[in-house]
XYZ file of C-alpha atoms in Angstrom:
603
model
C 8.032 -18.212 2.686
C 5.769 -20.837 2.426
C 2.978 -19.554 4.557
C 3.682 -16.212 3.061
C 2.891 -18.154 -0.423
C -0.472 -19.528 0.849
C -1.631 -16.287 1.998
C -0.860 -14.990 -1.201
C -2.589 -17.481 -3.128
C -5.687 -17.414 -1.327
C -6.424 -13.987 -1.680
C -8.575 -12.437 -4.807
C -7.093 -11.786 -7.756
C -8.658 -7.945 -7.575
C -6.242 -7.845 -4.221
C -3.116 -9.221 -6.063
C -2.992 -7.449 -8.806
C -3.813 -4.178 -6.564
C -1.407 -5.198 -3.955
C 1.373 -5.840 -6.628
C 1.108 -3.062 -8.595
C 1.216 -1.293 -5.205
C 4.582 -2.870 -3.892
C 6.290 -2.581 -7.211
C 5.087 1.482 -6.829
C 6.317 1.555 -3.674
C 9.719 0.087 -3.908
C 10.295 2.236 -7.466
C 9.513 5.236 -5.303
C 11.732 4.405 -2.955
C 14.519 3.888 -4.749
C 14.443 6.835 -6.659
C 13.686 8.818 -3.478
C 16.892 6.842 -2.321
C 18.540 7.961 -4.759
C 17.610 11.479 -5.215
C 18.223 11.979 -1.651
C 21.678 10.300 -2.145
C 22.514 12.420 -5.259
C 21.272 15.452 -3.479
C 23.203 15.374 -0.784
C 26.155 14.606 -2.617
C 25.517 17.884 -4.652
C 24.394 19.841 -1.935
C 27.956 18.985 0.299
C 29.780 19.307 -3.118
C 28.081 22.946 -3.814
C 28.942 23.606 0.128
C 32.335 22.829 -0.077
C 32.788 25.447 -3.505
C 31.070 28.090 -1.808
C 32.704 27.907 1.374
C 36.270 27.984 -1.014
C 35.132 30.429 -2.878
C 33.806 32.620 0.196
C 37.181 32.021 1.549
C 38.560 33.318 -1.768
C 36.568 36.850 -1.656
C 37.632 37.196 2.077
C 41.034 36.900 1.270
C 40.996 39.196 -1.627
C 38.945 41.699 0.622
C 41.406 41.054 3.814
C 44.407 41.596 1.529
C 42.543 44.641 -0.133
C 42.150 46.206 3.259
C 45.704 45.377 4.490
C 47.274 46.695 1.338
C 45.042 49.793 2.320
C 46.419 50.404 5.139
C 49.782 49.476 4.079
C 49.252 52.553 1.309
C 48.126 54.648 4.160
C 50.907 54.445 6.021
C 53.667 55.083 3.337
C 51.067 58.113 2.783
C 51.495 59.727 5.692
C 55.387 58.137 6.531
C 55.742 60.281 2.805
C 53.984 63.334 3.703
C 55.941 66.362 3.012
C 54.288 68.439 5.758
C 54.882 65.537 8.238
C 58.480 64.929 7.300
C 59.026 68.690 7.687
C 57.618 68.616 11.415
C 59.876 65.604 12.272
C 63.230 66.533 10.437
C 62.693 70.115 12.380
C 62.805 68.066 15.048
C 65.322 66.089 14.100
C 67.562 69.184 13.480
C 66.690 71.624 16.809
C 67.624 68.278 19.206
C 70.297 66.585 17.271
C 72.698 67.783 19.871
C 71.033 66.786 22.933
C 71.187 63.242 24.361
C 67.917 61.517 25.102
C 67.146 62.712 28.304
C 67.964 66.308 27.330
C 65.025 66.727 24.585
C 62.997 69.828 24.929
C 60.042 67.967 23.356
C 59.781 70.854 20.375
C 57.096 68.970 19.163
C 54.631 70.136 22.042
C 53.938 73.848 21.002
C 50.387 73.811 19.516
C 51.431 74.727 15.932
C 52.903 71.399 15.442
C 50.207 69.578 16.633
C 47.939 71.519 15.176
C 50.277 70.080 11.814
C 49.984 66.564 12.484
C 46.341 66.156 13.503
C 45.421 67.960 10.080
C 47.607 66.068 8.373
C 46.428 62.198 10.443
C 42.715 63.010 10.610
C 42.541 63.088 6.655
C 43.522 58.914 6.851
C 41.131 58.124 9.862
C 37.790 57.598 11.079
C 35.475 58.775 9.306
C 37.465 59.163 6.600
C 38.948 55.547 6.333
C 38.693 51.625 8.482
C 41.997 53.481 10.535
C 40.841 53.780 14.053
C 43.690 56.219 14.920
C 47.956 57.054 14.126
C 50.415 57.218 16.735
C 53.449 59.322 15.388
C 56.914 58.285 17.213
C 59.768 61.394 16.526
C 63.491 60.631 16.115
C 63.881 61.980 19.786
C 61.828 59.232 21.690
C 58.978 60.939 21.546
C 55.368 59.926 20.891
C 53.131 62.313 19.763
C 49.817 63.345 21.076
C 47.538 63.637 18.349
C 44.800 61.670 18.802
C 42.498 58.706 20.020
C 45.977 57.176 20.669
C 46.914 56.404 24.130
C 50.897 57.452 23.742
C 52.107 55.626 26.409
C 50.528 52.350 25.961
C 51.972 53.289 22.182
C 55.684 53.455 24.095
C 54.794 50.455 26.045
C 54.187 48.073 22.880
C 56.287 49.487 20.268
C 59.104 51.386 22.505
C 60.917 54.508 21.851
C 63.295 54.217 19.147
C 62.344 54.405 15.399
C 65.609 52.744 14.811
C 65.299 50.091 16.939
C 63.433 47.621 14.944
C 64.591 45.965 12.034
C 61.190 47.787 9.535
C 63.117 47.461 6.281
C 61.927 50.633 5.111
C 58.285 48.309 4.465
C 54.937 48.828 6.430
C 54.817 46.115 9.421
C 51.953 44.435 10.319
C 51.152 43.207 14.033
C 49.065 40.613 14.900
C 46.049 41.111 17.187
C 46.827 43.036 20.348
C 44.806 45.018 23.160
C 45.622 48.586 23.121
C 44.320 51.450 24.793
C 42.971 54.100 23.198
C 42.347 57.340 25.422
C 38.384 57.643 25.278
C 37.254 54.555 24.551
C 39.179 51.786 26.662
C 41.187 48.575 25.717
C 40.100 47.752 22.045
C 41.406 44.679 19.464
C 43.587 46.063 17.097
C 45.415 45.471 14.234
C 48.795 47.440 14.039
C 50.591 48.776 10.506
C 53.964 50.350 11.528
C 55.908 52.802 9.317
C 59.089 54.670 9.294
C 60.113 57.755 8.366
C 62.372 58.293 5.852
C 63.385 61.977 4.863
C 63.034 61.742 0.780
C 65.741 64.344 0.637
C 68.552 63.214 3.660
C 67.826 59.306 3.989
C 67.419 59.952 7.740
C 65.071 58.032 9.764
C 63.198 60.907 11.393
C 60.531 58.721 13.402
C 57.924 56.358 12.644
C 54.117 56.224 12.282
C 51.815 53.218 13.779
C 48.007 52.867 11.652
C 45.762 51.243 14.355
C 42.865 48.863 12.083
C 40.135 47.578 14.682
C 40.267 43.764 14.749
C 36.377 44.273 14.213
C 36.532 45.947 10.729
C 38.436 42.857 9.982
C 35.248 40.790 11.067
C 33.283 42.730 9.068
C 34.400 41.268 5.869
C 33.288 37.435 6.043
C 30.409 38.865 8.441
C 28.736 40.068 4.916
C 29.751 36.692 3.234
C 27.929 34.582 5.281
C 26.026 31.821 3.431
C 24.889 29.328 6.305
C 23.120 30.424 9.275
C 24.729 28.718 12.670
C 28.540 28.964 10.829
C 31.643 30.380 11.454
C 34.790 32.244 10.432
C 37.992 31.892 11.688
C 41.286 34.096 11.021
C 44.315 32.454 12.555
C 47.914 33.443 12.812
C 51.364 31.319 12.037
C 50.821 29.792 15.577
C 47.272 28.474 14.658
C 46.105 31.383 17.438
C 42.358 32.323 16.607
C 43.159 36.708 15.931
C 39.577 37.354 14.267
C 36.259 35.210 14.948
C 32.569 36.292 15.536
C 32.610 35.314 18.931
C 35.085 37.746 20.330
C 35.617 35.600 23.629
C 37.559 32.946 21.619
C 40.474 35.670 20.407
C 43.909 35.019 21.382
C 42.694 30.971 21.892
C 44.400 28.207 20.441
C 42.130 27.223 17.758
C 41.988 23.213 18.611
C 41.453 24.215 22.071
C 38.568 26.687 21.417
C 36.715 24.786 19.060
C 38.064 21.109 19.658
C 38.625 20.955 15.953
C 42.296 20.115 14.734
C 43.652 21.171 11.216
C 45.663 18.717 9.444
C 49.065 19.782 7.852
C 48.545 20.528 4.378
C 50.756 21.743 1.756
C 47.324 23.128 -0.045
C 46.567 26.617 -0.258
C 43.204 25.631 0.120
C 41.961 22.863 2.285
C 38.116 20.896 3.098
C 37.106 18.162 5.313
C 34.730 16.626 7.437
C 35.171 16.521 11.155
C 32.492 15.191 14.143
C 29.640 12.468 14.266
C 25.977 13.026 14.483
C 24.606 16.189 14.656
C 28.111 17.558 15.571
C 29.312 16.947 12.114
C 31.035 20.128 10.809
C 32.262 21.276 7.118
C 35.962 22.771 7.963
C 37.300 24.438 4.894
C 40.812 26.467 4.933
C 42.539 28.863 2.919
C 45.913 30.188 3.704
C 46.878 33.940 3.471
C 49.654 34.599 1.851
C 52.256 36.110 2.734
C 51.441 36.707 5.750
C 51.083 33.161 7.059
C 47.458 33.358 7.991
C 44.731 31.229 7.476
C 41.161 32.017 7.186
C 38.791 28.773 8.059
C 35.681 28.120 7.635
C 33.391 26.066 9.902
C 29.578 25.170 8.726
C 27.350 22.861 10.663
C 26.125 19.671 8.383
C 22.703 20.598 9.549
C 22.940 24.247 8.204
C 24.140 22.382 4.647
C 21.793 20.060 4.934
C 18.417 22.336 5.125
C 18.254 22.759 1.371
C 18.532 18.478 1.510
C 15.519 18.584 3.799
C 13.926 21.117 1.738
C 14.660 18.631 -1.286
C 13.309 15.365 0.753
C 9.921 17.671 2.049
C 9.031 18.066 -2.162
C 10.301 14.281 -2.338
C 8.000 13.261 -0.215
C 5.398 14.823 -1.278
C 5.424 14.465 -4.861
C 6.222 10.475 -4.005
C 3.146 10.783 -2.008
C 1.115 12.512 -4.856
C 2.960 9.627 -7.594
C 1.768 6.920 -4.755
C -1.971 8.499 -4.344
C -2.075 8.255 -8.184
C -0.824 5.122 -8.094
C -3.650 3.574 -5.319
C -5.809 5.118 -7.994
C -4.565 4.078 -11.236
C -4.445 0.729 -9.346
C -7.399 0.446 -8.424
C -9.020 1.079 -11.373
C -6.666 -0.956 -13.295
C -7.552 -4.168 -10.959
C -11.283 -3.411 -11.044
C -11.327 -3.828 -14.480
C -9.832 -6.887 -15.033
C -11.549 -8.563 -12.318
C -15.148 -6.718 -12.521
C -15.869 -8.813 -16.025
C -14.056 -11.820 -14.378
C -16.619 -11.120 -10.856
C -19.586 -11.188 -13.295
C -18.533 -14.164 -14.800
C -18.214 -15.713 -11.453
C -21.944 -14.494 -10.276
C -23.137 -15.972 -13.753
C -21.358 -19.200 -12.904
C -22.831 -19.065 -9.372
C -25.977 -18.477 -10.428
C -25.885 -21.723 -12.596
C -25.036 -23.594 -9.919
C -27.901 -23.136 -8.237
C -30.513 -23.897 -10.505
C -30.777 -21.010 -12.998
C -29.353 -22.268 -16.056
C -30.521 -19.876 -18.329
C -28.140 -16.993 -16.635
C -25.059 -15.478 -18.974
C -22.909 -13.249 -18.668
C -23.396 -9.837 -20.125
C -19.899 -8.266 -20.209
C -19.305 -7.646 -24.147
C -15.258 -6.850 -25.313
C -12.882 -7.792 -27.711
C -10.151 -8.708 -25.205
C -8.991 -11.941 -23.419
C -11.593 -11.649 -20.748
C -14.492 -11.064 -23.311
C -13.621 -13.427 -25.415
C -13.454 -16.559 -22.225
C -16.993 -15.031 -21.673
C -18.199 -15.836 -25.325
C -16.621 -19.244 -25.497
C -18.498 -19.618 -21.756
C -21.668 -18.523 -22.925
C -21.313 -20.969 -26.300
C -20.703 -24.013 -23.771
C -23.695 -22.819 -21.812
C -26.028 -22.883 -24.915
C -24.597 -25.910 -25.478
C -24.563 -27.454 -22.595
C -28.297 -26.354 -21.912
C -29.473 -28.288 -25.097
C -27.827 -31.293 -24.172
C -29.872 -31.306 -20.892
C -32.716 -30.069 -22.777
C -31.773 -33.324 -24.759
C -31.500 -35.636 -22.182
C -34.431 -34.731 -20.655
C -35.896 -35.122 -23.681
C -34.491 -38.832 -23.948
C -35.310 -39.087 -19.910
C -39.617 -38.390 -21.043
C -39.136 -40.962 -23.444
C -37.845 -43.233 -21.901
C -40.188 -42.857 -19.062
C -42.799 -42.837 -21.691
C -41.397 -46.286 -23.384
C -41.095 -47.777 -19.089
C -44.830 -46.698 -18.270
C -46.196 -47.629 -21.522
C -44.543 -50.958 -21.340
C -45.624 -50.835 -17.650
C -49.432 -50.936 -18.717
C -48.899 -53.309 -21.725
C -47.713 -55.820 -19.208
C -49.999 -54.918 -16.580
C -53.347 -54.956 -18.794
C -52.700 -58.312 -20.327
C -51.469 -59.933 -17.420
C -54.089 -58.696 -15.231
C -57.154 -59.339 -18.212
C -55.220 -63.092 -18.402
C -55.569 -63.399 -14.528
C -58.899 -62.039 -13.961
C -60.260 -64.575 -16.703
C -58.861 -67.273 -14.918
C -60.480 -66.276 -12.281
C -64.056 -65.777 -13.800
C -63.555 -68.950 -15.201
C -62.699 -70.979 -11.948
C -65.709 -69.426 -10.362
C -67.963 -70.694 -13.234
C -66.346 -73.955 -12.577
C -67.403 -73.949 -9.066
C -70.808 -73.266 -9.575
C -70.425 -69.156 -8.342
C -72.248 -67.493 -10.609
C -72.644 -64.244 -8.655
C -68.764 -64.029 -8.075
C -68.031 -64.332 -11.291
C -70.739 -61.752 -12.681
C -69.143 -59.566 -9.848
C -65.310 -60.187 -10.945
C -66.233 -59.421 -15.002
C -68.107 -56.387 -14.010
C -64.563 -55.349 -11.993
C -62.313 -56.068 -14.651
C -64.835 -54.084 -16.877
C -64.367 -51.157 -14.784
C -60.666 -51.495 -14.587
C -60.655 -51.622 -17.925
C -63.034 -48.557 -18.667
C -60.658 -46.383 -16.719
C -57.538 -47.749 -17.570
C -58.137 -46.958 -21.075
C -59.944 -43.488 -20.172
C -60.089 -42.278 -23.941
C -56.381 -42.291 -24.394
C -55.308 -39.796 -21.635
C -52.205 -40.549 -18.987
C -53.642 -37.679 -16.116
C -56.665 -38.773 -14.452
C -58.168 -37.421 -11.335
C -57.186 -39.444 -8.177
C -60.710 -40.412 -8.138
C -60.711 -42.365 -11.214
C -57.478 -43.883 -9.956
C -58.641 -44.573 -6.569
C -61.575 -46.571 -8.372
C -59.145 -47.820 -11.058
C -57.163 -49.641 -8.062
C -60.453 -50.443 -5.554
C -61.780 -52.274 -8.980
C -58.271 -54.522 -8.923
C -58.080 -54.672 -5.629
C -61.629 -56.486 -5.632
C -60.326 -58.998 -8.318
C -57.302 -59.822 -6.140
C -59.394 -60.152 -3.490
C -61.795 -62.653 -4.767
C -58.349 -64.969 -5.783
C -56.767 -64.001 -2.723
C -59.615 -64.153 0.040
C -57.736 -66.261 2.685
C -55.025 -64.372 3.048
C -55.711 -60.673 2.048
C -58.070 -57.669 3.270
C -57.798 -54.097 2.095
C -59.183 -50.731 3.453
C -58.962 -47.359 1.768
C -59.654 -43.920 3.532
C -59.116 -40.952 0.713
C -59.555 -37.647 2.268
C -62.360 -36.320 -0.433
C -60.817 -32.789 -0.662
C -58.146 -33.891 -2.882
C -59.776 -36.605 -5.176
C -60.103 -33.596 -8.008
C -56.356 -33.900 -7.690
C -54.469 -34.755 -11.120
C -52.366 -38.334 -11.154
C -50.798 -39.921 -13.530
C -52.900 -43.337 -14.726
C -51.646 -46.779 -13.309
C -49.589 -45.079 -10.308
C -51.411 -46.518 -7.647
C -51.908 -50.255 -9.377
C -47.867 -51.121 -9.371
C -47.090 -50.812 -5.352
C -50.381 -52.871 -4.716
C -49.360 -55.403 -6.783
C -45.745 -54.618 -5.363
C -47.490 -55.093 -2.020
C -49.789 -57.995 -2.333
C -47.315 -60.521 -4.246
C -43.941 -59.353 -2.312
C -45.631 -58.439 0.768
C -49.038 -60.317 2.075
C -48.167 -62.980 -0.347
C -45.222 -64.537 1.420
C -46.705 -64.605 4.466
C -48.303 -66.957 6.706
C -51.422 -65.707 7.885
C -53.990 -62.942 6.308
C -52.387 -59.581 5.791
C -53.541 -56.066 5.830
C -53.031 -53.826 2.643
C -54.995 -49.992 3.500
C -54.601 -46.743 1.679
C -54.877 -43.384 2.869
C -54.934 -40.243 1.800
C -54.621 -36.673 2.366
C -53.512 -33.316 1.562
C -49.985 -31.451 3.441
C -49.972 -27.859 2.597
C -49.400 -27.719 -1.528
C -48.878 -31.186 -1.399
C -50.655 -34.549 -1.887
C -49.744 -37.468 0.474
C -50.910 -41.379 -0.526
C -49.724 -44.375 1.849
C -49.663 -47.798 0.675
C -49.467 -50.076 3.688
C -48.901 -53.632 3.852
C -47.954 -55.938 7.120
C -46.183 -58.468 4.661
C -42.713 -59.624 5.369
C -41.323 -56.322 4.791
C -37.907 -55.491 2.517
C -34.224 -55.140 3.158
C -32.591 -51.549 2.552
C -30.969 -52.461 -0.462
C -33.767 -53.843 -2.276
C -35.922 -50.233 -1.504
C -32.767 -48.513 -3.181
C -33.116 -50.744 -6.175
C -36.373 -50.256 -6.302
C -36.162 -46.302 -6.421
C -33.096 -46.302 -8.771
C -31.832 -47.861 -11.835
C -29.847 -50.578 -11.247
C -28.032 -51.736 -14.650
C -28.499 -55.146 -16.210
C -31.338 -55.475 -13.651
C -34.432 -57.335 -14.814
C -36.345 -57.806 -11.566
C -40.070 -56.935 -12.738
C -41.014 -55.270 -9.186
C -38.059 -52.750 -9.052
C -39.359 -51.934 -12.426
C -42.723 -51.265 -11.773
C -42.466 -49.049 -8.735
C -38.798 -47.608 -10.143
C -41.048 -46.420 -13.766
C -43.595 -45.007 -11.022
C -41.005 -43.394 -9.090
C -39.249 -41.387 -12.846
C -42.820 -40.679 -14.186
C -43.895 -38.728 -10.920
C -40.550 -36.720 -11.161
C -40.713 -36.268 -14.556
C -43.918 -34.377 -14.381
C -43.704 -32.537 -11.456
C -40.032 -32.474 -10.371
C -37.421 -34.104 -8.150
C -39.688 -33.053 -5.086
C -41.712 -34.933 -5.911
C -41.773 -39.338 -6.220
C -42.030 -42.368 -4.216
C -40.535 -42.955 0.114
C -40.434 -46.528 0.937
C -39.969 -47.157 4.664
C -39.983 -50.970 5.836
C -38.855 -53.508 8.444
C -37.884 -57.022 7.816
C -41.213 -59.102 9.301
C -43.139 -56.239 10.524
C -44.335 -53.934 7.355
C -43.979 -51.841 4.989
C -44.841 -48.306 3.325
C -44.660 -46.787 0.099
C -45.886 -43.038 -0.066
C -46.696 -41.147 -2.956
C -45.648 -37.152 -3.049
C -47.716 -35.146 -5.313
C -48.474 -31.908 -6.177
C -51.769 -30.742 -5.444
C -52.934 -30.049 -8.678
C -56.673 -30.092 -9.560
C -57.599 -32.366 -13.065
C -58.892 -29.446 -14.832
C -55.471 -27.855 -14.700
C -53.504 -30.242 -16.801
């Protein structure tokens, strides 16, 4: 969690609020797809389960329609006056013979001819009723049809009084019977017998073959789910109708390895299997007859309108979630664009351009940290602007200073000088120092201007130089070598004078033999090199970084000088630009000036 946190945190706020608004899209689509598909399904099982009752419902209705048909039928024909008349003639011509005595009156083609108009008006194509067997009061079954008449005697016998009919059509349950032109078929029997209306005799009975496949037909044509099946089952749970015709006459369980529960419910619905072998087993029972009609769907086959449902899911949820990248996006890049630009603007400022602000102009948060940034940049550019300001004059105040202590001093110790040599009879040397110091003088005060050409300061310095030489003959000698290609080059006055005085008091001075001061000069690309050299007694690397910077509560006159030399030069040309001191303790030491080359005439 913690590393997660770090990761978090060091990404852009752009990516945050982009990845955020992302993940809080994501899981809301989710969980409504979630939930839709939840919901759905529920419904979906929920509308299964009704239509699969009410399917079983209309197949009843239609099962108990046809039945009740047939049933009608039957009591039809059993009713018939023209049929009754055929078998109570019967009846009455072999009354008085026993059973194996019968003349069979019923074969001479008039009969027949009786029957099979009167049967063929209640059978195919007329009605479902594959074909009528006719059994007579004598033992006899009748030829009159597709009816095989003795497979007929075989299932039903010979007696219409044997069986206990109640005077009510009888329905079988599935059997094979054979029917003379067409084989062994799956048929439905509806026995009838035959009462006389007039005697009450039983004069025979009549059997209404229904194919078991006209039975199928009915929940064929209800069929709602692809892949599903329908079941009719007898008292004994045997399977007497299906689809697949090899399962007839199965046990049920054993067929389809599903079990029914007992149920006291005319109607019935549960769940039954794992997986993809998950089935929807609804059952209704048929009354009276002690069937039950069941129902068996595949979960897949309910579930296709689900997927259906999940396929638009997904795709408006990836639609929403496109949208949302988008929305997103945009929604990110504005708040962070103006906060970006702010950032360049504070970049920029960083390094070196001051004057850069940010542009981005609104009336919200984000606009209004950019004014308030902006303000403190004004502001904070005129304090610098101040301080510079301040820094010039105080240079100004340090260099003027700088020559009102070096001009007196040096006019005070150049008289001296002239004077001693008066003393001691040196006329010449003395003539020679005044005309120095004159010259010092005439450039030092050069009409009131602080840029001279290096020229004038090179001659400013050779002129002191001489001076201090003529004090300091035994233990000083100077050289100069000034390349002449940059003596048109601007310097500020006095910059040279402070290191050799730096040099000859702090460096030759202290030592015990004659020292070496030489200056050279030359020009590096766009810039102006000057060496001050001196083989004094060198200085220690904290006194050169007091020397270069300003050291509070200091009042050591030769940090001053060179330090005053060292602000003015960067002052007027830049922080570039100044003073490098390299030394070594006993050996040397060198000061060099860096200067823009920068003729006179320019300033």
């Amino acid at each position: 969690m913690k590393g997660f946190a770090q990761y978090f945190s060091g990404i852009s706020i752009k990516n945050k609020i982009f990845s955020t608004n992302i993940l809080i899209i994501i899981i809301s689509i989710s969980t409504l797809a979630l939930f839709a598909n939840i919901v759905s399904q529920k419904a979906i099982i929920e509308k299964a389960v009704k239509n699969s009752s009410r399917e079983l419902v209309l197949i009843d209705n239609n099962l108990q329609t046809l039945i009740t048909t047939v049933e009608d039928y039957s009591k039809i024909l059993a009713t018939d006056f023209r049929l009754q008349n055929v078998l109570y003639n019967d009846f009455l011509e072999n009354s008085n013979l026993s059973a194996t005595d019968h003349v069979g009156g019923l074969d001479n083609l008039s009969m027949k001819n009786t029957l099979s108009e009167v049967i063929s008006n209640i059978v195919e194509p007329n009605t479902n009723i594959k074909a009528v067997s006719v059994l007579t009061s004598n033992h006899q079954w009748v030829d009159v049809g597709f009816a095989d008449n003795e497979f007929a005697s075989r299932v039903f016998g010979s007696n219409p009084e044997a069986a206990d009919h109640s005077y009510q059509p009888v329905l079988t349950g599935l059997m094979k019977f054979k029917f003379r032109y067409e084989g062994d078929d799956d048929v439905f029997a509806v026995s009838k017998t035959v009462i006389h209306k007039d005697t009450g005799k039983t004069v025979g009975m009549v059997v209404l073959y229904v194919k078991e496949t006209v039975i199928a037909s009915i929940y064929e044509r209800k069929m709602n789910y692809k892949g599903g099946n329908f079941y009719i089952l007898d008292r004994d749970g045997k399977i007497i109708s299906s689809q697949n015709k090899a399962s007839l006459y199965r046990d049920f369980n054993e067929a389809t390895s599903i079990s029914i529960p007992y149920s006291t419910q005319e109607e019935n619905s549960f769940f039954q299997g794992n997986g993809r072998e998950k089935v929807l087993v609804s059952t209704h029972r048929l009354e009276p007859l002690q069937w039950s009609i069941v129902s068996v769907i595949p979960i897949d086959e309910i579930t296709v309108e689900r997927k259906e449902i999940n396929q638009l899911i997904i795709r408006i949820g990836s639609l929403c979630l496109l949208l949302a990248f988008i929305v997103s996006y945009l929604l990110s890049r504005s708040i962070t664009k103006p906060i970006f630009q702010l950032s360049r603007t504070m970049r920029d400022i960083r390094t070196g351009h001051l004057t850069a602000r940010s542009s981005y102009q609104s009336s919200d948060e984000i606009g209004y940290l950019n004014n308030v940034f902006n303000n403190l940049m004004d502001r904070i550019e005129e304090l610098l602007a101040e301080n510079v300001e301040e820094q010039k004059t105080k240079a100004e105040i340090e260099f003027k200073l700088l020559q009102t202590q070096v001009q007196p001093h040096f006019l005070y110790n150049t008289l001296e000088t002239i004077i001693s040599l008066i003393k001691l009879n040196m006329k010449a040397e003395a003539i020679t120092a005044a005309k120095y110091m004159a010259d010092f003088y005439k450039i030092s005060l050069s009409k009131g201007n602080d840029i001279i050409s290096l020229r004038e300061e090179i001659q400013l310095t050779a002129s002191y130089l001489e001076i201090q030489q003529l004090r300091y003959v035994e233990y000083m000698e100077y050289s100069m070598e000034i390349d002449e290609e940059i003596m048109s080059c601007s310097i500020s006055k006095l910059t040279l004078q402070p290191i050799v005085e730096n040099a000859i008091y702090h460096g030759l001075k202290r030592k015990t033999e004659k020292g070496l001061l030489r200056i050279t000069g030359r020009r590096l690309g766009e810039e102006v090199h000057i060496d001050i050299y001196d083989n004094g007694v060198g200085i220690e690397e904290s006194q050169i970084r007091r020397m270069l910077m300003e050291v509070s509560g200091s009042k050591e006159r030769v940090s001053f000088g060179v330090r005053s030399v060292h602000n003015r030069i960067r002052m007027l040309y830049g922080d570039r630009y100044g003073l490098e001191i390299q030394s070594e303790l006993g050996a040397y030491t060198k000061v060099t000036i860096r200067l823009p080359f920068k003729p006179v005439r320019e300033v």
